[in-house]
Coordinates of C-alpha atoms in Angstrom, one line a residue:
Chain X
X1 CA 117.5 20.3 -10.8
X2 CA 115.4 23.4 -11.1
X3 CA 118.0 25.4 -12.9
X4 CA 118.8 22.3 -15.3
X5 CA 114.8 22.5 -16.0
X6 CA 114.8 26.2 -16.5
X7 CA 118.1 26.3 -19.0
X8 CA 115.9 24.6 -21.7
X9 CA 113.4 27.4 -21.8
X10 CA 116.0 29.9 -22.4
X11 CA 117.9 28.0 -25.0
X12 CA 117.8 29.5 -28.3
X13 CA 117.6 25.9 -29.8
X14 CA 114.3 25.4 -28.2
X15 CA 112.1 26.0 -30.8
X16 CA 114.1 23.8 -33.3
X17 CA 112.0 20.5 -34.3
X18 CA 112.2 18.3 -31.4
X19 CA 112.5 15.1 -33.6
X20 CA 115.5 16.5 -35.2
X21 CA 117.3 17.2 -31.9
X22 CA 116.2 13.8 -30.5
X23 CA 117.5 12.1 -33.7
X24 CA 120.7 14.0 -33.7
X25 CA 121.3 13.2 -30.0
X26 CA 120.5 9.6 -30.1
X27 CA 122.2 8.7 -33.5
X28 CA 125.5 10.5 -32.3
X29 CA 125.2 8.9 -28.9
X30 CA 125.0 5.5 -30.6
X31 CA 128.1 6.1 -33.0
X32 CA 130.0 7.4 -30.0
X33 CA 129.4 4.2 -27.9
X34 CA 129.7 1.7 -30.9
X35 CA 133.1 3.3 -32.2
X36 CA 134.9 3.9 -28.8
X37 CA 137.3 5.9 -30.5
X38 CA 139.3 8.9 -29.1
X39 CA 139.0 10.9 -31.8
X40 CA 135.3 10.5 -32.1
X41 CA 134.9 11.4 -28.5
X42 CA 136.8 14.7 -28.8
X43 CA 135.0 15.4 -31.9
X44 CA 131.4 14.8 -30.4
X45 CA 132.3 16.6 -27.2
X46 CA 133.7 19.7 -29.2
X47 CA 130.4 19.8 -31.6
X48 CA 128.0 19.2 -28.5
X49 CA 129.8 21.9 -26.7
X50 CA 129.6 24.5 -29.6
X51 CA 126.0 23.5 -30.4
X52 CA 124.8 23.9 -26.7
X53 CA 126.8 27.1 -25.8
X54 CA 127.3 29.1 -29.0
X55 CA 124.1 28.1 -30.8
X56 CA 121.9 27.2 -27.7
X57 CA 123.0 30.2 -25.7
X58 CA 123.5 28.3 -22.5
X59 CA 126.3 30.1 -20.4
X60 CA 129.7 28.1 -20.6
X61 CA 130.2 28.0 -17.1
X62 CA 127.0 26.3 -16.4
X63 CA 127.7 23.9 -19.1
X64 CA 131.1 23.2 -17.7
X65 CA 129.8 22.8 -14.1
X66 CA 127.3 20.2 -15.4
X67 CA 129.9 18.2 -17.3
X68 CA 132.2 18.1 -14.4
X69 CA 129.4 16.4 -12.1
X70 CA 129.7 13.0 -14.1
X71 CA 133.8 13.5 -14.5
X72 CA 134.3 13.0 -11.1
X73 CA 132.5 9.7 -11.0
X74 CA 134.2 8.8 -14.2
X75 CA 137.5 9.4 -12.9
X76 CA 136.9 7.6 -9.8
X77 CA 135.5 4.4 -11.6
X78 CA 138.1 4.3 -14.5
X79 CA 141.0 4.4 -11.8
X80 CA 139.8 1.2 -10.7
X81 CA 140.2 -0.2 -14.3
X82 CA 143.4 1.5 -15.0
X83 CA 145.5 0.6 -11.8
X84 CA 146.2 -3.0 -11.2
X85 CA 147.7 -4.8 -8.0
X86 CA 150.1 -7.3 -9.4
X87 CA 153.4 -9.1 -8.6
X88 CA 155.0 -8.1 -11.8
X89 CA 155.4 -4.3 -12.6
X90 CA 153.8 -2.8 -15.8
X91 CA 155.4 -0.6 -18.2
X92 CA 153.6 2.9 -17.4
X93 CA 154.3 3.0 -13.9
X94 CA 154.7 0.8 -10.6
X95 CA 154.6 1.8 -7.2
X96 CA 155.8 -1.2 -4.8
X97 CA 153.9 -2.1 -1.8
X98 CA 155.3 -4.9 0.0
X99 CA 155.8 -7.9 -2.5
X100 CA 153.1 -6.5 -4.7
X101 CA 153.0 -3.4 -7.2
X102 CA 150.4 -0.7 -7.7
X103 CA 150.7 -0.7 -11.4
X104 CA 149.5 0.3 -14.9
X105 CA 150.2 -0.3 -18.4
X106 CA 150.0 2.4 -21.1
X107 CA 147.5 0.2 -23.0
X108 CA 145.2 0.1 -19.9
X109 CA 145.9 4.2 -19.3
X110 CA 144.9 4.7 -22.9
X111 CA 141.9 2.9 -22.6
X112 CA 141.1 4.5 -19.4
X113 CA 141.1 7.8 -21.2
X114 CA 139.2 6.5 -24.1
X115 CA 136.5 5.2 -21.7
X116 CA 136.4 8.4 -20.0
X117 CA 136.0 10.6 -22.9
X118 CA 133.6 8.2 -24.7
X119 CA 131.3 8.3 -21.7
X120 CA 131.7 12.2 -21.4
X121 CA 130.8 12.7 -24.9
X122 CA 127.7 10.5 -24.5
X123 CA 126.7 12.4 -21.6
X124 CA 127.3 15.6 -23.7
X125 CA 124.7 14.2 -26.2
X126 CA 122.1 13.7 -23.6
X127 CA 122.8 17.4 -22.4
X128 CA 122.3 18.6 -25.7
X129 CA 118.9 17.1 -25.6
X130 CA 118.0 18.0 -22.3
X131 CA 119.5 21.7 -22.2
X132 CA 117.6 22.7 -25.4
X133 CA 114.5 20.7 -25.3
X134 CA 111.6 21.0 -22.8
X135 CA 110.3 17.9 -21.3
X136 CA 107.0 18.2 -23.0
X137 CA 108.6 18.3 -26.3
X138 CA 110.6 15.1 -25.4
X139 CA 107.5 13.4 -24.6
X140 CA 106.0 14.4 -27.8
X141 CA 108.7 12.6 -29.7
X142 CA 108.3 9.4 -27.5
X143 CA 104.9 9.4 -28.4
X144 CA 105.5 9.7 -32.1
X145 CA 108.0 6.9 -31.7
X146 CA 105.2 4.7 -30.4
X147 CA 106.2 4.6 -26.7
X148 CA 103.3 3.2 -24.8
X149 CA 100.9 5.7 -23.9
X150 CA 100.5 4.9 -20.3
X151 CA 104.1 5.7 -19.9
X152 CA 104.1 9.0 -21.7
X153 CA 101.1 10.1 -19.7
X154 CA 102.6 9.1 -16.3
X155 CA 105.7 11.1 -17.4
X156 CA 103.7 14.1 -18.2
X157 CA 101.9 14.0 -15.0
X158 CA 104.9 13.1 -12.9
X159 CA 107.1 16.0 -14.6
X160 CA 104.2 18.4 -13.7
X161 CA 103.7 17.2 -10.1
X162 CA 107.6 17.3 -9.4
X163 CA 107.2 21.0 -9.3
X164 CA 104.0 21.2 -7.2
X165 CA 105.3 18.7 -4.5
X166 CA 108.7 20.6 -4.5
X167 CA 106.9 24.0 -4.1
X168 CA 104.8 22.7 -1.3
X169 CA 107.8 21.1 0.6
X170 CA 109.7 24.1 0.3
X171 CA 107.0 26.3 1.7
X172 CA 106.5 23.5 4.5
X173 CA 110.2 23.7 5.2
X174 CA 110.2 27.5 5.4
X175 CA 107.6 27.8 7.9
X176 CA 109.0 25.2 9.9
X177 CA 112.4 27.2 9.9
X178 CA 110.3 30.2 10.8
X179 CA 109.2 28.4 14.1
X180 CA 112.7 27.1 14.7
X181 CA 111.9 23.5 13.5
X182 CA 115.6 23.1 12.4
X183 CA 117.4 24.3 15.3
X184 CA 119.3 20.9 16.1
X185 CA 119.5 17.4 14.7
X186 CA 116.5 16.3 17.0
X187 CA 114.1 18.8 15.8
X188 CA 114.9 18.7 12.1
X189 CA 114.5 15.0 12.0
X190 CA 111.3 15.6 13.6
X191 CA 110.6 18.4 11.0
X192 CA 111.4 16.3 8.5
X193 CA 109.3 13.4 9.4
X194 CA 106.5 15.7 9.8
X195 CA 106.9 17.3 6.4
X196 CA 107.2 13.7 4.7
X197 CA 103.9 12.7 6.2
X198 CA 102.0 15.9 5.4
X199 CA 103.5 15.9 1.8
X200 CA 102.0 12.3 1.3
X201 CA 98.4 13.5 2.4
X202 CA 98.9 16.6 0.3
X203 CA 99.8 14.5 -2.9
X204 CA 96.9 12.1 -2.2
X205 CA 94.2 15.0 -2.1
X206 CA 96.1 16.9 -5.0
X207 CA 95.6 13.8 -7.0
X208 CA 91.8 13.4 -6.2
X209 CA 91.5 17.0 -6.9
X210 CA 93.2 16.7 -10.3
X211 CA 91.2 13.5 -11.4
X212 CA 88.1 15.5 -10.4
X213 CA 89.3 18.6 -12.5
X214 CA 90.2 16.2 -15.5
X215 CA 86.6 14.7 -15.3
X216 CA 85.1 17.8 -15.3
X217 CA 86.7 18.5 -18.8
X218 CA 85.5 15.2 -20.1
X219 CA 88.4 13.0 -19.4
X220 CA 87.8 9.7 -20.7
X221 CA 90.8 7.7 -19.8
X222 CA 93.1 9.1 -22.4
X223 CA 95.1 12.2 -21.8
X224 CA 94.8 13.7 -25.6
X225 CA 96.8 17.0 -26.2
X226 CA 97.8 19.0 -28.8
X227 CA 101.6 20.0 -29.4
X228 CA 103.0 23.0 -30.3
X229 CA 104.3 22.8 -34.1
X230 CA 107.9 23.8 -34.9
X231 CA 108.1 22.3 -38.4
X232 CA 111.7 20.7 -39.3
X233 CA 113.9 22.8 -41.5
X234 CA 115.2 21.3 -44.6
X235 CA 119.0 23.0 -43.9
X236 CA 118.9 21.4 -40.4
X237 CA 118.1 18.0 -41.7
X238 CA 120.8 18.3 -44.2
X239 CA 123.5 19.3 -41.6
X240 CA 122.4 16.6 -39.3
X241 CA 122.4 13.9 -42.1
X242 CA 125.8 14.9 -43.2
X243 CA 127.2 14.9 -39.6
X244 CA 125.8 11.6 -38.7
X245 CA 127.1 10.0 -42.3
X246 CA 130.6 11.3 -41.3
X247 CA 130.3 9.8 -37.9
X248 CA 129.2 6.4 -39.3
X249 CA 132.2 6.4 -41.8
X250 CA 134.4 7.2 -38.9
X251 CA 132.9 4.3 -36.9
X252 CA 133.3 1.9 -39.7
X253 CA 136.9 3.1 -40.2
X254 CA 137.7 2.7 -36.4
X255 CA 136.5 -0.8 -36.4
X256 CA 138.3 -1.9 -39.6
X257 CA 141.5 -0.4 -38.4
Chain F
X1 CA 57.3 31.4 -15.7
X2 CA 57.0 29.3 -18.8
X3 CA 60.6 29.3 -19.9
X4 CA 62.5 26.1 -18.5
X5 CA 65.2 26.9 -16.2
X6 CA 68.7 25.8 -17.8
X7 CA 69.6 24.4 -14.5
X8 CA 67.3 23.3 -11.7
X9 CA 68.0 21.5 -8.1
X10 CA 65.4 19.7 -6.4
X11 CA 65.9 19.1 -2.7
X12 CA 69.4 17.7 -3.3
X13 CA 71.6 16.1 -0.3
X14 CA 75.1 15.5 -0.5
X15 CA 77.3 13.8 2.2
X16 CA 81.2 13.4 2.4
X17 CA 81.1 11.3 5.1
X18 CA 78.6 8.5 4.6
X19 CA 75.5 10.6 5.7
X20 CA 76.9 11.5 9.0
X21 CA 76.6 15.2 8.1
X22 CA 75.7 16.8 4.9
X23 CA 77.5 19.4 2.9
X24 CA 74.4 19.7 0.9
X25 CA 71.1 19.8 3.0
X26 CA 68.0 19.8 0.9
X27 CA 69.2 22.3 -1.5
X28 CA 66.6 23.6 -4.2
X29 CA 67.4 26.3 -6.8
X30 CA 66.4 27.2 -10.5
X31 CA 68.8 29.1 -12.8
X32 CA 67.6 30.8 -16.0
X33 CA 69.8 31.0 -19.1
X34 CA 72.0 34.1 -19.6
X35 CA 71.9 35.2 -16.0
X36 CA 74.9 36.2 -13.9
X37 CA 74.4 34.6 -10.4
X38 CA 76.6 35.1 -7.2
X39 CA 76.8 32.4 -4.8
X40 CA 77.7 33.7 -1.4
X41 CA 78.1 32.2 2.0
X42 CA 80.5 31.1 4.7
X43 CA 83.2 28.8 4.1
X44 CA 81.6 25.2 4.1
X45 CA 78.2 26.5 3.4
X46 CA 78.3 24.3 0.5
X47 CA 79.2 26.5 -2.6
X48 CA 82.0 24.5 -4.1
X49 CA 80.1 21.2 -3.2
X50 CA 77.2 22.4 -5.1
X51 CA 79.3 23.4 -8.1
X52 CA 80.9 20.0 -8.4
X53 CA 77.3 18.4 -8.2
X54 CA 76.2 20.9 -11.2
X55 CA 79.3 19.4 -13.2
X56 CA 78.1 15.8 -12.3
X57 CA 81.4 15.1 -10.3
X58 CA 79.5 14.8 -7.0
X59 CA 76.5 12.7 -7.2
X60 CA 73.9 13.6 -4.7
X61 CA 72.6 10.9 -2.5
X62 CA 68.9 12.3 -2.6
X63 CA 67.0 14.7 -4.8
X64 CA 67.4 15.4 -8.7
X65 CA 69.3 17.9 -10.8
X66 CA 67.9 18.7 -14.0
X67 CA 69.6 20.4 -17.1
X68 CA 67.1 22.3 -19.6
X69 CA 64.4 20.3 -17.7
X70 CA 66.0 16.8 -18.4
X71 CA 67.1 14.9 -15.1
X72 CA 70.9 14.4 -14.9
X73 CA 72.1 11.1 -16.6
X74 CA 74.9 9.7 -14.9
X75 CA 75.7 7.2 -17.7
X76 CA 79.3 7.8 -19.2
X77 CA 77.6 9.2 -22.2
X78 CA 75.2 11.3 -20.2
X79 CA 78.2 12.9 -18.2
X80 CA 80.2 13.6 -21.4
X81 CA 77.4 15.4 -22.8
X82 CA 76.4 17.2 -19.5
X83 CA 80.2 18.1 -18.7
X84 CA 80.5 19.6 -22.5
X85 CA 77.8 22.1 -21.3
X86 CA 78.7 22.8 -17.9
X87 CA 82.3 24.0 -17.5
X88 CA 83.7 24.7 -14.1
X89 CA 87.0 26.7 -13.3
X90 CA 88.4 25.4 -10.1
X91 CA 89.4 27.8 -7.1
X92 CA 93.2 26.6 -7.1
X93 CA 94.6 26.5 -10.8
X94 CA 97.2 24.0 -9.6
X95 CA 94.5 21.4 -9.1
X96 CA 93.5 22.0 -12.5
X97 CA 96.4 22.2 -14.7
X98 CA 97.8 18.9 -15.4
X99 CA 100.5 19.6 -18.2
X100 CA 103.7 21.5 -18.1
X101 CA 102.9 23.2 -21.5
X102 CA 100.3 26.0 -21.8
X103 CA 99.2 24.9 -25.4
X104 CA 98.9 21.0 -24.2
X105 CA 96.8 22.2 -21.2
X106 CA 94.2 24.1 -23.2
X107 CA 93.9 21.7 -25.9
X108 CA 92.9 18.8 -23.6
X109 CA 89.3 19.8 -22.9
X110 CA 88.4 20.5 -26.8
X111 CA 90.1 17.3 -27.8
X112 CA 88.0 15.3 -25.3
X113 CA 84.9 16.8 -27.1
X114 CA 86.1 14.9 -30.5
X115 CA 86.6 17.9 -32.3
X116 CA 89.2 17.2 -35.1
X117 CA 92.8 18.5 -34.6
X118 CA 92.7 21.4 -37.1
X119 CA 89.6 22.7 -35.7
X120 CA 90.9 22.5 -32.3
X121 CA 94.4 24.2 -33.2
X122 CA 92.3 27.1 -34.5
X123 CA 90.1 27.3 -31.2
X124 CA 93.1 27.0 -29.0
X125 CA 94.9 29.8 -30.7
X126 CA 91.8 31.6 -30.7
X127 CA 91.4 31.4 -27.0
X128 CA 95.1 32.0 -26.3
X129 CA 94.8 35.3 -28.2
X130 CA 91.6 36.3 -26.7
X131 CA 92.5 35.8 -23.0
X132 CA 95.8 37.4 -23.7
X133 CA 98.0 34.4 -23.1
X134 CA 100.4 34.9 -25.9
X135 CA 103.2 36.5 -23.9
X136 CA 103.6 33.5 -21.6
X137 CA 102.3 31.0 -23.9
X138 CA 105.8 29.1 -24.0
X139 CA 106.5 29.2 -20.5
X140 CA 106.1 25.9 -18.3
X141 CA 102.9 26.1 -16.1
X142 CA 105.2 25.8 -13.2
X143 CA 106.8 29.1 -13.9
X144 CA 103.8 31.2 -14.3
X145 CA 102.4 33.7 -11.8
X146 CA 99.0 33.0 -9.9
X147 CA 97.1 35.3 -12.4
X148 CA 98.5 33.8 -15.2
X149 CA 97.6 30.3 -14.2
X150 CA 94.2 31.6 -13.6
X151 CA 94.0 32.9 -17.0
X152 CA 95.1 29.5 -18.4
X153 CA 92.6 27.8 -16.4
X154 CA 89.8 29.9 -17.6
X155 CA 91.1 29.4 -21.2
X156 CA 90.9 25.7 -20.4
X157 CA 86.9 25.9 -20.1
X158 CA 86.3 28.6 -22.6
X159 CA 87.8 26.5 -25.3
X160 CA 85.1 24.0 -24.8
X161 CA 82.4 26.6 -25.4
X162 CA 80.0 25.6 -22.5
X163 CA 76.5 27.0 -22.0
X164 CA 77.2 27.5 -18.2
X165 CA 80.5 28.5 -16.7
X166 CA 81.1 28.1 -13.1
X167 CA 83.8 29.9 -11.4
X168 CA 84.7 28.9 -7.9
X169 CA 86.0 32.1 -6.0
X170 CA 88.1 33.3 -9.3
X171 CA 89.4 36.4 -7.3
X172 CA 91.0 34.4 -4.6
X173 CA 94.6 35.1 -4.4
X174 CA 94.6 37.4 -7.4
X175 CA 96.3 40.9 -7.7
X176 CA 93.9 43.8 -8.6
X177 CA 95.2 43.9 -12.1
X178 CA 94.3 40.2 -12.5
X179 CA 91.1 40.6 -10.6
X180 CA 89.9 43.3 -13.3
X181 CA 91.1 40.9 -15.8
X182 CA 89.0 38.0 -14.8
X183 CA 85.9 40.5 -14.2
X184 CA 86.4 41.8 -17.7
X185 CA 86.3 38.2 -19.0
X186 CA 83.4 37.3 -17.1
X187 CA 81.6 40.3 -18.4
X188 CA 82.3 39.2 -22.1
X189 CA 81.1 35.9 -21.3
X190 CA 77.6 37.0 -20.2
X191 CA 77.4 39.3 -23.4
X192 CA 77.8 36.0 -25.4
X193 CA 74.8 34.6 -23.6
X194 CA 76.8 32.3 -21.3
X195 CA 75.2 31.7 -17.8
X196 CA 77.8 32.6 -15.2
X197 CA 77.7 31.1 -11.8
X198 CA 80.2 32.5 -9.6
X199 CA 81.2 32.1 -6.0
X200 CA 82.5 35.0 -4.2
X201 CA 83.0 36.8 -0.7
X202 CA 83.3 40.3 -2.4
X203 CA 79.9 41.9 -1.8
X204 CA 80.7 45.2 -3.5
X205 CA 81.5 43.1 -6.5
X206 CA 78.2 40.7 -6.2
X207 CA 76.1 44.0 -5.8
X208 CA 77.4 45.7 -8.9
X209 CA 77.6 42.4 -11.1
X210 CA 75.2 39.8 -10.4
X211 CA 71.6 39.6 -11.6
X212 CA 70.8 37.2 -8.8
X213 CA 72.3 36.4 -5.6
X214 CA 72.2 32.9 -3.7
X215 CA 73.0 32.9 -0.1
X216 CA 73.8 29.6 1.0
X217 CA 73.6 28.7 4.6
X218 CA 74.6 25.1 6.0
X219 CA 73.8 23.5 2.7
X220 CA 70.7 25.1 1.9
X221 CA 69.4 28.2 0.2
X222 CA 68.8 30.8 2.9
X223 CA 67.7 33.4 0.3
X224 CA 67.6 33.8 -3.4
X225 CA 66.8 37.2 -5.1
X226 CA 68.1 40.5 -6.6
X227 CA 71.3 42.0 -5.1
X228 CA 69.3 44.7 -3.7
X229 CA 66.8 42.7 -1.9
X230 CA 69.5 40.3 -0.5
X231 CA 71.7 43.1 0.6
X232 CA 69.1 45.3 2.2
X233 CA 67.9 42.4 4.5
X234 CA 70.0 43.1 7.5
X235 CA 68.9 40.1 9.4
X236 CA 69.9 37.6 6.9
X237 CA 73.2 39.4 6.3
X238 CA 73.9 39.0 9.9
X239 CA 73.3 35.4 9.9
X240 CA 75.6 34.8 7.2
X241 CA 78.4 37.0 8.5
X242 CA 78.2 39.1 5.3
X243 CA 78.7 43.1 5.6
X244 CA 76.5 45.1 4.0
X245 CA 78.3 46.7 0.3
X246 CA 79.9 49.9 1.3
X247 CA 77.8 51.7 -1.2
X248 CA 74.5 50.8 0.4
X249 CA 75.9 51.8 3.7
X250 CA 76.9 55.2 2.6
X251 CA 73.6 55.7 0.8
X252 CA 71.7 54.7 4.0
X253 CA 73.5 57.1 6.3
X254 CA 73.5 59.9 3.6
X255 CA 69.6 59.5 3.8
X256 CA 69.5 59.6 7.5
X257 CA 71.3 62.7 7.7
X258 CA 69.0 64.2 5.0
X259 CA 71.5 64.9 2.7
X260 CA 70.1 62.6 -0.2
X261 CA 66.3 61.8 -0.6
X262 CA 65.6 58.4 0.6
X263 CA 62.9 58.0 -2.2
X264 CA 65.8 57.7 -4.8
X265 CA 66.2 54.1 -6.2
X266 CA 69.1 52.2 -4.2
X267 CA 72.6 52.7 -6.0
X268 CA 74.4 49.5 -7.1
X269 CA 77.8 51.2 -7.9
X270 CA 80.0 53.7 -6.6
X271 CA 79.2 55.8 -9.9
X272 CA 75.6 56.0 -9.1
X273 CA 76.0 57.3 -5.6
X274 CA 78.6 59.8 -6.9
X275 CA 75.8 60.9 -9.5
X276 CA 73.2 61.4 -6.8
X277 CA 75.7 63.7 -4.6
X278 CA 76.7 65.5 -7.8
X279 CA 73.0 66.3 -8.3
X280 CA 72.4 67.9 -5.1
X281 CA 75.5 70.0 -5.7
X282 CA 74.2 71.2 -8.7
X283 CA 70.6 71.9 -7.7
X284 CA 72.1 73.6 -4.7
X285 CA 74.3 75.8 -7.0
X286 CA 70.9 76.4 -9.2
X287 CA 69.0 77.5 -6.0
X288 CA 71.7 80.0 -4.9
X289 CA 72.0 81.5 -8.4
X290 CA 68.3 81.8 -8.6
X291 CA 68.0 83.6 -5.1
X292 CA 70.9 85.9 -5.4
X293 CA 69.4 88.5 -8.0
X294 CA 66.3 89.2 -5.8
X295 CA 68.5 90.3 -2.8

């Protein structure tokens, strides 16, 4: 989780206009899901891979590693869709189990692969966004898209405080380790419970202190902040437009066919 | 004195636990514009509580605070006006930084003052440049070092251009490099005529830096005076568990041994003391060269 957060700060695409990246990721995701075509999925996977690894400079091994995480789930879940238990064997393969068959048809295998690739391509769209855009930039896009202020402000605070809480919990567990707090199951259960209760108390005091500090800076109920400005580039917009129109045509074509 | 104090506390009380015990116990104090004031005292003597009172976060249960002669107005509007004039930099930057982005963080205060966006942007850029935040302005706040967080938390307040800046133990947990940096910033502030209140445990720094020292003890002002007045009063120092600054200790022992003349004005920093010692050396040498030819 921490590494996933750090990646975007080192990405070379970080200073690209966030709205551009957001629009690209969302439109591509939409076309991917709507068309469900194999060709589209492969194309999107390839383009996102090139953008994130080549343009963004995220190490390929990292990117591959993060793509493999959902893949494991996808394979397991599509297996259930592909494989049937039936009295009559289908055309692809059939393993007899008593009077039944563990069987699948070519059509369902094709469908399964299509599903896996579509899902993976969709994930790659979201990865493109999150590997190349800091959270605060995504939030500013949400704000521009008229997402309710309350939600955006909550997300802003939660994002910041996740790291504070993680830091505190890390140092508490470190000091517990230093005093043999995790030597066996019993002590580690007790240590974990103690940490959880301390974390709650700390979180409460922190939130009180934060509110005081914000009040001290004339907080009036609205979290107004300025964003760093990365103006959109005409060339990038043209490329995105070109690519999305191409995907649109592909989608329409795959639906007509 | 005819000048009205910029900040005046009159017999204020504050309690965190419904008047069972008091963190501030009838504290009275006058602070004048443009002064550098060090607040000293043991942990729990009421420094932070008083600072929060100055900013209107804590409302004293008894007694009154005055800003430029006007009693504090605790209405919404009055508080906003007060807080735009009295800025406080908290001891732990993590209590103060609420955003993961440095830029957003600094812009928060000034936007709350109702400054138009373009002007706010200019001000934020200026303060980023001035406090040397540029090298890490694009980093997320959770990836900054303690000193860098402190720089950002100072920028948070500076950008609002307050008349009084309160620093709650700014040097706590800072490395020497950042301590020097913070001290430099504080010096610049006083040159601009900003009144600076600072709590510190560093007696040497307080002696050198401050115009006045306020010694707090159990929620009251034990002594308020010039650094030399406070640091030569051994009884008071013992009562608040403070050590005498090293310069004064050394000066005193040199005087006792007859090396230095006790009628010299008390030194406030190492440089002055060094100068005194240099002077004996040169006057000594002069005597030798004067006496030699006669022999």
